[in-house]
Amino acid sequence: MEKSEQGLRHFLSIEDLSTDTLTALLHRTLALARGATARRTEKTVANLFFEASTRTRVSFELAAQALNARVINMEMARSSTVKGETLKDTAATLKAMGVEALVVRHPETGAVQALADELLMPMHLINAGDGHGGHPSQALLDAATLEASGLDWPNATLAIVGDLRHSRVARSGLQLFERLGLGQVRLAGPESMLPDWDTAPNVVLVHSLEDAVRNADAVMMLRVQHERIDQTAWPDPESYAAHWCLRPSHLERARPDCRVLHPGPINRGMEIESAVADGPQSLILEQVRMGVFARTAIFEWLLA
Ligand code: NCD
C-alpha cells in the first residue's frame, strides 16, 4: 500500500512501491550522499523501536534532523505499551500531540502493515523492520551502496549468504534488486536456513560459500537471527563458522573488485572474519553512511 485510504503515503514494503518511486528514491539517496541539501519540513516524527537497533534507529533520527523535522525517540520499554496500550492507541495518542509520521520496528511479521490497516488517525508509517517480513529502508541503502560502487546491475552476480530464512534484509533486498534488473543472485546457507519463500527466476540456490562467491561481483553476508530461530534447528556456532564465515581465501575466488556487504550488526568470526570486514573490499561502513541518506530520502518523499 503506497497510499493509505486517507491518501497518505506510507513506506511499508518494496512490493507496495512502484518501480518509478523506488528509482526516484534511489537517485535522491545518491544525490543526498553527493551533498545535495535535504528539503526542510517542520513536521514531527517518532521512532518506535520494539527491538534493539543501533544503525537503523540512529540513522532515522539523523535523517529527521537533516530535514529539520522534530524527532521523538520513544523508549518502548518505558512507554504505556507495557501497561497494555495497543499500538494503534499509541499511534493515535502521538498523532493527537502532533506527530505526523511513525518509524516502527517490530518483532512480529506484518505488524506495521496491520497498524496501517487499522490506524485511528491519518499518519505516515515507515516499516523499519517487521519480524522476518521486510526491511525496505535497508534494501534502499543496500541498493544505493551497490549503485555508488559502480555495480553493473544487469551483468552482475550477487551472493547472499547465511540465515536467509529469517532475514527481512534478504527478502526486501531481493525484491528491490530484481526491480533494478540485477543479473544473477546466488543464495547459500545451512539447510535449515535456506529460504522458505518464493524467489525470482534469476535466483539460484548453491550449497557452499565457495560456490556462492565464485566470480561474484558482490557478496552480502547475513547475521544468524537467533531471536527468530528455534534453537534446536540450527547448527552449533563452530560448525556454522567453519562453513559460512567469509574469509580472505573465499574472496580470492570472487572477482578482484568483489564488494562485501553486511547489514550489521556483525559477529566477527561467525559470519565474517575481521580481515574481510575491515578489509579494502568491505562496504559495511559505507552501508551505514548511506543509511542516513536513504532515510532522509524516504522522509522527504513522505513529508516534505
Ligand atoms: C538487520 C535487522 O535488524 O533486520 N540489521 C539492520 O537493520 N542493520 C539485520 C540483523 O539484525 O541481522
mmCIF file of C-alpha atoms and ligand atoms in Angstrom:
data_model
loop_
_atom_site.group_PDB
_atom_site.id
_atom_site.type_symbol
_atom_site.label_atom_id
_atom_site.label_comp_id
_atom_site.label_asym_id
_atom_site.label_seq_id
_atom_site.Cartn_x
_atom_site.Cartn_y
_atom_site.Cartn_z
ATOM 1 C CA MET A 1 0.000 0.000 0.000
ATOM 2 C CA GLU A 2 1.872 3.113 -1.234
ATOM 3 C CA LYS A 3 -1.046 5.267 -0.060
ATOM 4 C CA SER A 4 -3.465 4.730 2.785
ATOM 5 C CA GLU A 5 -7.228 5.103 2.474
ATOM 6 C CA GLN A 6 -6.786 8.709 3.610
ATOM 7 C CA GLY A 7 -4.442 9.259 0.651
ATOM 8 C CA LEU A 8 -1.371 9.493 2.859
ATOM 9 C CA ARG A 9 1.842 7.862 1.770
ATOM 10 C CA HIS A 10 3.423 5.015 3.690
ATOM 11 C CA PHE A 11 6.777 3.294 3.265
ATOM 12 C CA LEU A 12 5.897 -0.264 4.230
ATOM 13 C CA SER A 13 7.394 -2.707 1.746
ATOM 14 C CA ILE A 14 9.266 -2.825 -1.542
ATOM 15 C CA GLU A 15 6.403 -4.802 -3.102
ATOM 16 C CA ASP A 16 3.970 -1.947 -2.497
ATOM 17 C CA LEU A 17 6.078 0.718 -4.164
ATOM 18 C CA SER A 18 6.155 1.383 -7.889
ATOM 19 C CA THR A 19 9.440 0.977 -9.726
ATOM 20 C CA ASP A 20 9.288 4.714 -10.566
ATOM 21 C CA THR A 21 9.036 5.586 -6.870
ATOM 22 C CA LEU A 22 11.847 3.203 -5.956
ATOM 23 C CA THR A 23 14.112 4.548 -8.695
ATOM 24 C CA ALA A 24 13.378 8.121 -7.639
ATOM 25 C CA LEU A 25 14.192 7.277 -4.006
ATOM 26 C CA LEU A 26 17.425 5.593 -5.096
ATOM 27 C CA HIS A 27 18.500 8.620 -7.159
ATOM 28 C CA ARG A 28 17.589 11.001 -4.374
ATOM 29 C CA THR A 29 19.579 8.914 -1.864
ATOM 30 C CA LEU A 30 22.636 9.134 -4.119
ATOM 31 C CA ALA A 31 22.181 12.880 -4.684
ATOM 32 C CA LEU A 32 21.988 13.461 -0.920
ATOM 33 C CA ALA A 33 25.116 11.321 -0.468
ATOM 34 C CA ARG A 34 26.881 13.565 -3.005
ATOM 35 C CA GLY A 35 25.989 16.631 -0.943
ATOM 36 C CA ALA A 36 22.528 17.789 -2.080
ATOM 37 C CA THR A 37 20.669 19.718 0.611
ATOM 38 C CA ALA A 38 17.681 17.974 2.153
ATOM 39 C CA ARG A 39 14.315 19.706 1.780
ATOM 40 C CA ARG A 40 13.023 21.152 5.012
ATOM 41 C CA THR A 41 9.914 20.291 6.943
ATOM 42 C CA GLU A 42 8.514 21.497 10.239
ATOM 43 C CA LYS A 43 6.859 18.135 10.871
ATOM 44 C CA THR A 44 7.351 15.855 13.858
ATOM 45 C CA VAL A 45 8.278 12.171 13.561
ATOM 46 C CA ALA A 46 8.576 9.495 16.220
ATOM 47 C CA ASN A 47 10.786 6.394 16.362
ATOM 48 C CA LEU A 48 9.028 3.383 17.894
ATOM 49 C CA PHE A 49 11.530 0.543 18.145
ATOM 50 C CA PHE A 50 10.245 -2.599 19.844
ATOM 51 C CA GLU A 51 13.539 -4.373 19.047
ATOM 52 C CA ALA A 52 17.166 -3.493 19.643
ATOM 53 C CA SER A 53 18.760 -1.329 16.963
ATOM 54 C CA THR A 54 21.802 0.907 16.568
ATOM 55 C CA ARG A 55 22.167 1.753 12.866
ATOM 56 C CA THR A 56 18.538 1.901 11.829
ATOM 57 C CA ARG A 57 17.292 3.893 14.809
ATOM 58 C CA VAL A 58 20.142 6.395 14.858
ATOM 59 C CA SER A 59 20.052 6.903 11.092
ATOM 60 C CA PHE A 60 16.307 7.607 11.130
ATOM 61 C CA GLU A 61 16.978 10.140 13.884
ATOM 62 C CA LEU A 62 19.808 11.812 11.952
ATOM 63 C CA ALA A 63 17.733 11.767 8.765
ATOM 64 C CA ALA A 64 14.853 13.536 10.514
ATOM 65 C CA GLN A 65 17.293 16.146 11.816
ATOM 66 C CA ALA A 66 18.692 16.625 8.295
ATOM 67 C CA LEU A 67 15.189 17.736 7.248
ATOM 68 C CA ASN A 68 14.851 19.957 10.284
ATOM 69 C CA ALA A 69 11.968 17.770 11.467
ATOM 70 C CA ARG A 70 11.382 17.335 15.166
ATOM 71 C CA VAL A 71 12.103 13.774 16.234
ATOM 72 C CA ILE A 72 10.904 11.874 19.272
ATOM 73 C CA ASN A 73 12.673 8.675 20.267
ATOM 74 C CA MET A 74 10.200 6.644 22.235
ATOM 75 C CA GLU A 75 11.596 4.297 24.848
ATOM 76 C CA MET A 76 9.167 1.482 24.270
ATOM 77 C CA ALA A 77 10.127 -0.380 27.467
ATOM 78 C CA ARG A 78 9.097 2.743 29.416
ATOM 79 C CA SER A 79 6.047 3.650 27.330
ATOM 80 C CA SER A 80 2.411 2.860 28.030
ATOM 81 C CA THR A 81 2.618 -0.217 25.803
ATOM 82 C CA VAL A 82 3.917 -2.001 28.923
ATOM 83 C CA LYS A 83 0.590 -1.080 30.587
ATOM 84 C CA GLY A 84 -1.276 -2.795 27.791
ATOM 85 C CA GLU A 85 -1.871 0.073 25.380
ATOM 86 C CA THR A 86 -2.217 -1.185 21.814
ATOM 87 C CA LEU A 87 -0.005 0.049 19.006
ATOM 88 C CA LYS A 88 -2.969 1.734 17.304
ATOM 89 C CA ASP A 89 -3.832 3.621 20.504
ATOM 90 C CA THR A 90 -0.186 4.646 20.952
ATOM 91 C CA ALA A 91 -0.159 5.884 17.350
ATOM 92 C CA ALA A 92 -3.375 7.891 17.794
ATOM 93 C CA THR A 93 -2.054 9.339 21.057
ATOM 94 C CA LEU A 94 1.135 10.540 19.363
ATOM 95 C CA LYS A 95 -0.859 11.951 16.439
ATOM 96 C CA ALA A 96 -3.044 13.905 18.878
ATOM 97 C CA MET A 97 0.172 15.564 20.082
ATOM 98 C CA GLY A 98 1.178 16.484 16.541
ATOM 99 C CA VAL A 99 3.336 13.563 15.427
ATOM 100 C CA GLU A 100 2.877 13.133 11.646
ATOM 101 C CA ALA A 101 4.964 10.036 10.969
ATOM 102 C CA LEU A 102 5.937 6.901 12.848
ATOM 103 C CA VAL A 103 9.013 4.804 12.197
ATOM 104 C CA VAL A 104 8.172 1.371 13.567
ATOM 105 C CA ARG A 105 10.384 -1.646 14.159
ATOM 106 C CA HIS A 106 8.529 -4.647 15.491
ATOM 107 C CA PRO A 107 9.365 -8.305 16.210
ATOM 108 C CA GLU A 108 6.105 -9.522 14.617
ATOM 109 C CA THR A 109 5.955 -10.072 10.882
ATOM 110 C CA GLY A 110 3.191 -7.894 9.423
ATOM 111 C CA ALA A 111 2.843 -5.666 12.500
ATOM 112 C CA VAL A 112 3.429 -2.385 10.651
ATOM 113 C CA GLN A 113 1.062 -3.287 7.805
ATOM 114 C CA ALA A 114 -1.528 -4.286 10.430
ATOM 115 C CA LEU A 115 -1.138 -0.876 12.073
ATOM 116 C CA ALA A 116 -1.567 0.815 8.677
ATOM 117 C CA ASP A 117 -4.807 -1.123 8.172
ATOM 118 C CA GLU A 118 -6.297 -0.011 11.493
ATOM 119 C CA LEU A 119 -4.905 3.496 12.064
ATOM 120 C CA LEU A 120 -7.378 5.575 14.056
ATOM 121 C CA MET A 121 -5.846 8.849 12.839
ATOM 122 C CA PRO A 122 -4.182 9.513 9.466
ATOM 123 C CA MET A 123 -0.389 9.473 9.713
ATOM 124 C CA HIS A 124 2.589 8.264 7.706
ATOM 125 C CA LEU A 125 4.122 4.914 8.612
ATOM 126 C CA ILE A 126 7.604 3.636 7.877
ATOM 127 C CA ASN A 127 8.463 -0.018 8.317
ATOM 128 C CA ALA A 128 11.902 -0.162 9.963
ATOM 129 C CA GLY A 129 11.838 -3.972 10.055
ATOM 130 C CA ASP A 130 8.980 -6.327 10.944
ATOM 131 C CA GLY A 131 9.882 -9.832 12.179
ATOM 132 C CA HIS A 132 11.177 -11.773 9.204
ATOM 133 C CA GLY A 133 8.859 -9.834 6.889
ATOM 134 C CA GLY A 134 10.632 -6.859 5.366
ATOM 135 C CA HIS A 135 13.186 -4.115 5.888
ATOM 136 C CA PRO A 136 12.624 -1.829 2.893
ATOM 137 C CA SER A 137 14.827 1.093 4.002
ATOM 138 C CA GLN A 138 17.733 -1.355 4.371
ATOM 139 C CA ALA A 139 17.070 -2.548 0.803
ATOM 140 C CA LEU A 140 17.221 1.061 -0.402
ATOM 141 C CA LEU A 141 20.518 1.780 1.341
ATOM 142 C CA ASP A 142 21.996 -1.504 0.103
ATOM 143 C CA ALA A 143 20.968 -0.710 -3.473
ATOM 144 C CA ALA A 144 22.404 2.808 -3.162
ATOM 145 C CA THR A 145 25.681 1.405 -1.807
ATOM 146 C CA LEU A 146 25.939 -1.046 -4.707
ATOM 147 C CA GLU A 147 25.000 1.617 -7.273
ATOM 148 C CA ALA A 148 27.561 4.071 -5.854
ATOM 149 C CA SER A 149 30.219 1.348 -6.029
ATOM 150 C CA GLY A 150 29.635 1.151 -9.787
ATOM 151 C CA LEU A 151 27.802 -2.205 -9.917
ATOM 152 C CA ASP A 152 26.758 -3.041 -13.476
ATOM 153 C CA TRP A 153 23.336 -4.387 -12.437
ATOM 154 C CA PRO A 154 22.293 -6.462 -15.477
ATOM 155 C CA ASN A 155 25.679 -8.170 -15.748
ATOM 156 C CA ALA A 156 26.348 -8.600 -12.031
ATOM 157 C CA THR A 157 26.222 -11.656 -9.791
ATOM 158 C CA LEU A 158 25.360 -11.102 -6.139
ATOM 159 C CA ALA A 159 25.794 -13.805 -3.488
ATOM 160 C CA ILE A 160 23.680 -13.596 -0.322
ATOM 161 C CA VAL A 161 24.901 -15.976 2.344
ATOM 162 C CA GLY A 162 23.780 -17.104 5.782
ATOM 163 C CA ASP A 163 20.448 -17.143 7.564
ATOM 164 C CA LEU A 164 18.233 -16.374 4.589
ATOM 165 C CA ARG A 165 15.072 -17.894 6.007
ATOM 166 C CA HIS A 166 14.764 -15.434 8.882
ATOM 167 C CA SER A 167 16.201 -12.426 7.081
ATOM 168 C CA ARG A 168 13.966 -9.469 6.320
ATOM 169 C CA VAL A 169 17.079 -7.815 4.846
ATOM 170 C CA ALA A 170 17.437 -10.543 2.209
ATOM 171 C CA ARG A 171 13.716 -10.564 1.377
ATOM 172 C CA SER A 172 13.403 -6.826 0.843
ATOM 173 C CA GLY A 173 16.799 -6.655 -0.841
ATOM 174 C CA LEU A 174 15.923 -9.330 -3.376
ATOM 175 C CA GLN A 175 12.639 -7.594 -4.202
ATOM 176 C CA LEU A 176 14.374 -4.301 -4.863
ATOM 177 C CA PHE A 177 17.390 -5.721 -6.716
ATOM 178 C CA GLU A 178 15.046 -7.592 -9.055
ATOM 179 C CA ARG A 179 13.282 -4.302 -9.881
ATOM 180 C CA LEU A 180 16.666 -2.753 -10.607
ATOM 181 C CA GLY A 181 17.420 -5.519 -13.096
ATOM 182 C CA LEU A 182 20.122 -7.424 -11.217
ATOM 183 C CA GLY A 183 21.547 -10.193 -13.427
ATOM 184 C CA GLN A 184 22.033 -13.156 -11.109
ATOM 185 C CA VAL A 185 21.646 -13.948 -7.431
ATOM 186 C CA ARG A 186 23.129 -16.935 -5.604
ATOM 187 C CA LEU A 187 21.748 -17.847 -2.203
ATOM 188 C CA ALA A 188 23.652 -20.123 0.153
ATOM 189 C CA GLY A 189 23.389 -21.146 3.775
ATOM 190 C CA PRO A 190 22.816 -24.147 6.028
ATOM 191 C CA GLU A 191 19.869 -26.351 5.038
ATOM 192 C CA SER A 192 17.710 -25.139 7.952
ATOM 193 C CA MET A 193 18.273 -21.507 6.953
ATOM 194 C CA LEU A 194 17.515 -21.686 3.247
ATOM 195 C CA PRO A 195 14.549 -19.557 2.179
ATOM 196 C CA ASP A 196 11.060 -20.931 2.669
ATOM 197 C CA TRP A 197 9.710 -18.118 0.496
ATOM 198 C CA ASP A 198 9.476 -17.850 -3.272
ATOM 199 C CA THR A 199 12.395 -16.498 -5.235
ATOM 200 C CA ALA A 200 12.634 -14.963 -8.710
ATOM 201 C CA PRO A 201 13.828 -16.934 -11.772
ATOM 202 C CA ASN A 202 17.277 -15.299 -11.703
ATOM 203 C CA VAL A 203 17.899 -16.629 -8.175
ATOM 204 C CA VAL A 204 19.741 -19.927 -7.700
ATOM 205 C CA LEU A 205 20.452 -21.882 -4.531
ATOM 206 C CA VAL A 206 24.017 -23.163 -4.142
ATOM 207 C CA HIS A 207 25.373 -25.414 -1.438
ATOM 208 C CA SER A 208 28.561 -23.842 -0.214
ATOM 209 C CA LEU A 209 30.098 -20.466 0.450
ATOM 210 C CA GLU A 210 32.831 -21.354 -2.067
ATOM 211 C CA ASP A 211 30.262 -21.893 -4.836
ATOM 212 C CA ALA A 212 28.342 -18.775 -3.849
ATOM 213 C CA VAL A 213 31.285 -16.401 -4.160
ATOM 214 C CA ARG A 214 32.843 -17.835 -7.339
ATOM 215 C CA ASN A 215 33.274 -14.896 -9.754
ATOM 216 C CA ALA A 216 30.744 -12.881 -7.747
ATOM 217 C CA ASP A 217 30.652 -9.094 -8.093
ATOM 218 C CA ALA A 218 29.249 -8.624 -4.606
ATOM 219 C CA VAL A 219 28.630 -10.778 -1.561
ATOM 220 C CA MET A 220 26.202 -9.917 1.198
ATOM 221 C CA MET A 221 26.667 -11.798 4.463
ATOM 222 C CA LEU A 222 23.772 -12.149 6.915
ATOM 223 C CA ARG A 223 23.699 -12.440 10.677
ATOM 224 C CA VAL A 224 22.206 -15.569 12.223
ATOM 225 C CA GLN A 225 18.872 -14.281 13.544
ATOM 226 C CA HIS A 226 18.970 -16.115 16.894
ATOM 227 C CA GLU A 227 15.985 -14.168 18.119
ATOM 228 C CA ARG A 228 13.836 -15.654 15.345
ATOM 229 C CA ILE A 229 15.059 -19.245 15.376
ATOM 230 C CA ASP A 230 14.002 -22.373 17.135
ATOM 231 C CA GLN A 231 17.408 -23.034 18.730
ATOM 232 C CA THR A 232 17.170 -26.792 18.234
ATOM 233 C CA ALA A 233 17.000 -26.347 14.466
ATOM 234 C CA TRP A 234 20.245 -24.533 13.922
ATOM 235 C CA PRO A 235 23.863 -25.646 13.648
ATOM 236 C CA ASP A 236 26.297 -25.133 16.514
ATOM 237 C CA PRO A 237 28.402 -21.962 16.282
ATOM 238 C CA GLU A 238 31.660 -23.782 15.494
ATOM 239 C CA SER A 239 30.280 -25.698 12.547
ATOM 240 C CA TYR A 240 28.404 -22.601 11.342
ATOM 241 C CA ALA A 241 31.608 -20.559 11.371
ATOM 242 C CA ALA A 242 33.583 -23.388 9.739
ATOM 243 C CA HIS A 243 31.213 -23.470 6.755
ATOM 244 C CA TRP A 244 29.725 -19.996 6.469
ATOM 245 C CA CYS A 245 32.203 -17.434 7.777
ATOM 246 C CA LEU A 246 33.563 -15.254 4.953
ATOM 247 C CA ARG A 247 37.379 -15.357 4.900
ATOM 248 C CA PRO A 248 40.034 -13.767 2.673
ATOM 249 C CA SER A 249 40.536 -17.149 0.951
ATOM 250 C CA HIS A 250 36.898 -17.045 -0.231
ATOM 251 C CA LEU A 251 37.350 -13.629 -1.757
ATOM 252 C CA GLU A 252 40.186 -14.975 -3.895
ATOM 253 C CA ARG A 253 37.534 -16.957 -5.810
ATOM 254 C CA ALA A 254 35.387 -13.887 -6.405
ATOM 255 C CA ARG A 255 36.024 -11.090 -8.911
ATOM 256 C CA PRO A 256 39.001 -8.962 -7.828
ATOM 257 C CA ASP A 257 36.727 -5.975 -7.134
ATOM 258 C CA CYS A 258 34.043 -8.038 -5.368
ATOM 259 C CA ARG A 259 32.262 -5.843 -2.832
ATOM 260 C CA VAL A 260 31.477 -7.177 0.634
ATOM 261 C CA LEU A 261 28.268 -6.117 2.360
ATOM 262 C CA HIS A 262 26.675 -6.943 5.706
ATOM 263 C CA PRO A 263 23.671 -5.101 7.168
ATOM 264 C CA GLY A 264 25.169 -5.282 10.651
ATOM 265 C CA PRO A 265 25.426 -5.898 13.467
ATOM 266 C CA ILE A 266 28.329 -8.168 12.535
ATOM 267 C CA ASN A 267 29.534 -11.059 14.637
ATOM 268 C CA ARG A 268 33.241 -11.248 13.894
ATOM 269 C CA GLY A 269 34.489 -14.774 13.354
ATOM 270 C CA MET A 270 30.927 -16.064 12.976
ATOM 271 C CA GLU A 271 29.623 -14.682 9.647
ATOM 272 C CA ILE A 272 32.661 -12.692 8.662
ATOM 273 C CA GLU A 273 36.333 -12.575 9.628
ATOM 274 C CA SER A 274 37.813 -9.270 10.730
ATOM 275 C CA ALA A 275 40.312 -9.351 7.858
ATOM 276 C CA VAL A 276 37.345 -9.157 5.453
ATOM 277 C CA ALA A 277 35.048 -6.906 7.498
ATOM 278 C CA ASP A 278 37.815 -4.329 7.921
ATOM 279 C CA GLY A 279 39.474 -5.019 4.561
ATOM 280 C CA PRO A 280 39.600 -2.883 1.415
ATOM 281 C CA GLN A 281 36.637 -4.627 -0.252
ATOM 282 C CA SER A 282 34.293 -4.097 2.675
ATOM 283 C CA LEU A 283 31.419 -1.629 2.153
ATOM 284 C CA ILE A 284 29.940 -2.265 5.595
ATOM 285 C CA LEU A 285 30.526 1.226 6.955
ATOM 286 C CA GLU A 286 29.572 2.729 3.592
ATOM 287 C CA GLN A 287 26.206 0.966 4.001
ATOM 288 C CA VAL A 288 25.872 2.577 7.424
ATOM 289 C CA ARG A 289 26.730 6.005 5.988
ATOM 290 C CA MET A 290 24.314 5.546 3.084
ATOM 291 C CA GLY A 291 21.584 4.614 5.566
ATOM 292 C CA VAL A 292 21.257 8.223 6.720
ATOM 293 C CA PHE A 293 20.757 9.448 3.126
ATOM 294 C CA ALA A 294 18.322 6.655 2.248
ATOM 295 C CA ARG A 295 16.191 7.520 5.272
ATOM 296 C CA THR A 296 16.409 11.230 4.518
ATOM 297 C CA ALA A 297 15.103 10.482 1.004
ATOM 298 C CA ILE A 298 12.257 8.427 2.476
ATOM 299 C CA PHE A 299 11.253 11.214 4.881
ATOM 300 C CA GLU A 300 11.386 13.786 2.077
ATOM 301 C CA TRP A 301 9.145 11.623 -0.086
ATOM 302 C CA LEU A 302 6.654 11.229 2.759
ATOM 303 C CA LEU A 303 6.734 14.652 4.375
ATOM 304 C CA ALA A 304 8.486 17.455 2.517
HETATM 305 C C1 NCD B 1 19.207 -6.028 10.377
HETATM 306 C C2 NCD B 1 17.865 -6.086 11.044
HETATM 307 O O1 NCD B 1 17.686 -5.673 12.169
HETATM 308 O O2 NCD B 1 16.981 -6.575 10.363
HETATM 309 N N1 NCD B 1 20.054 -5.048 10.837
HETATM 310 C C3 NCD B 1 19.887 -3.757 10.498
HETATM 311 O O3 NCD B 1 18.790 -3.260 10.376
HETATM 312 N N2 NCD B 1 21.001 -3.053 10.251
HETATM 313 C C4 NCD B 1 19.852 -7.347 10.308
HETATM 314 C C5 NCD B 1 20.205 -8.041 11.580
HETATM 315 O O4 NCD B 1 19.803 -7.668 12.665
HETATM 316 O O5 NCD B 1 20.897 -9.039 11.448
#
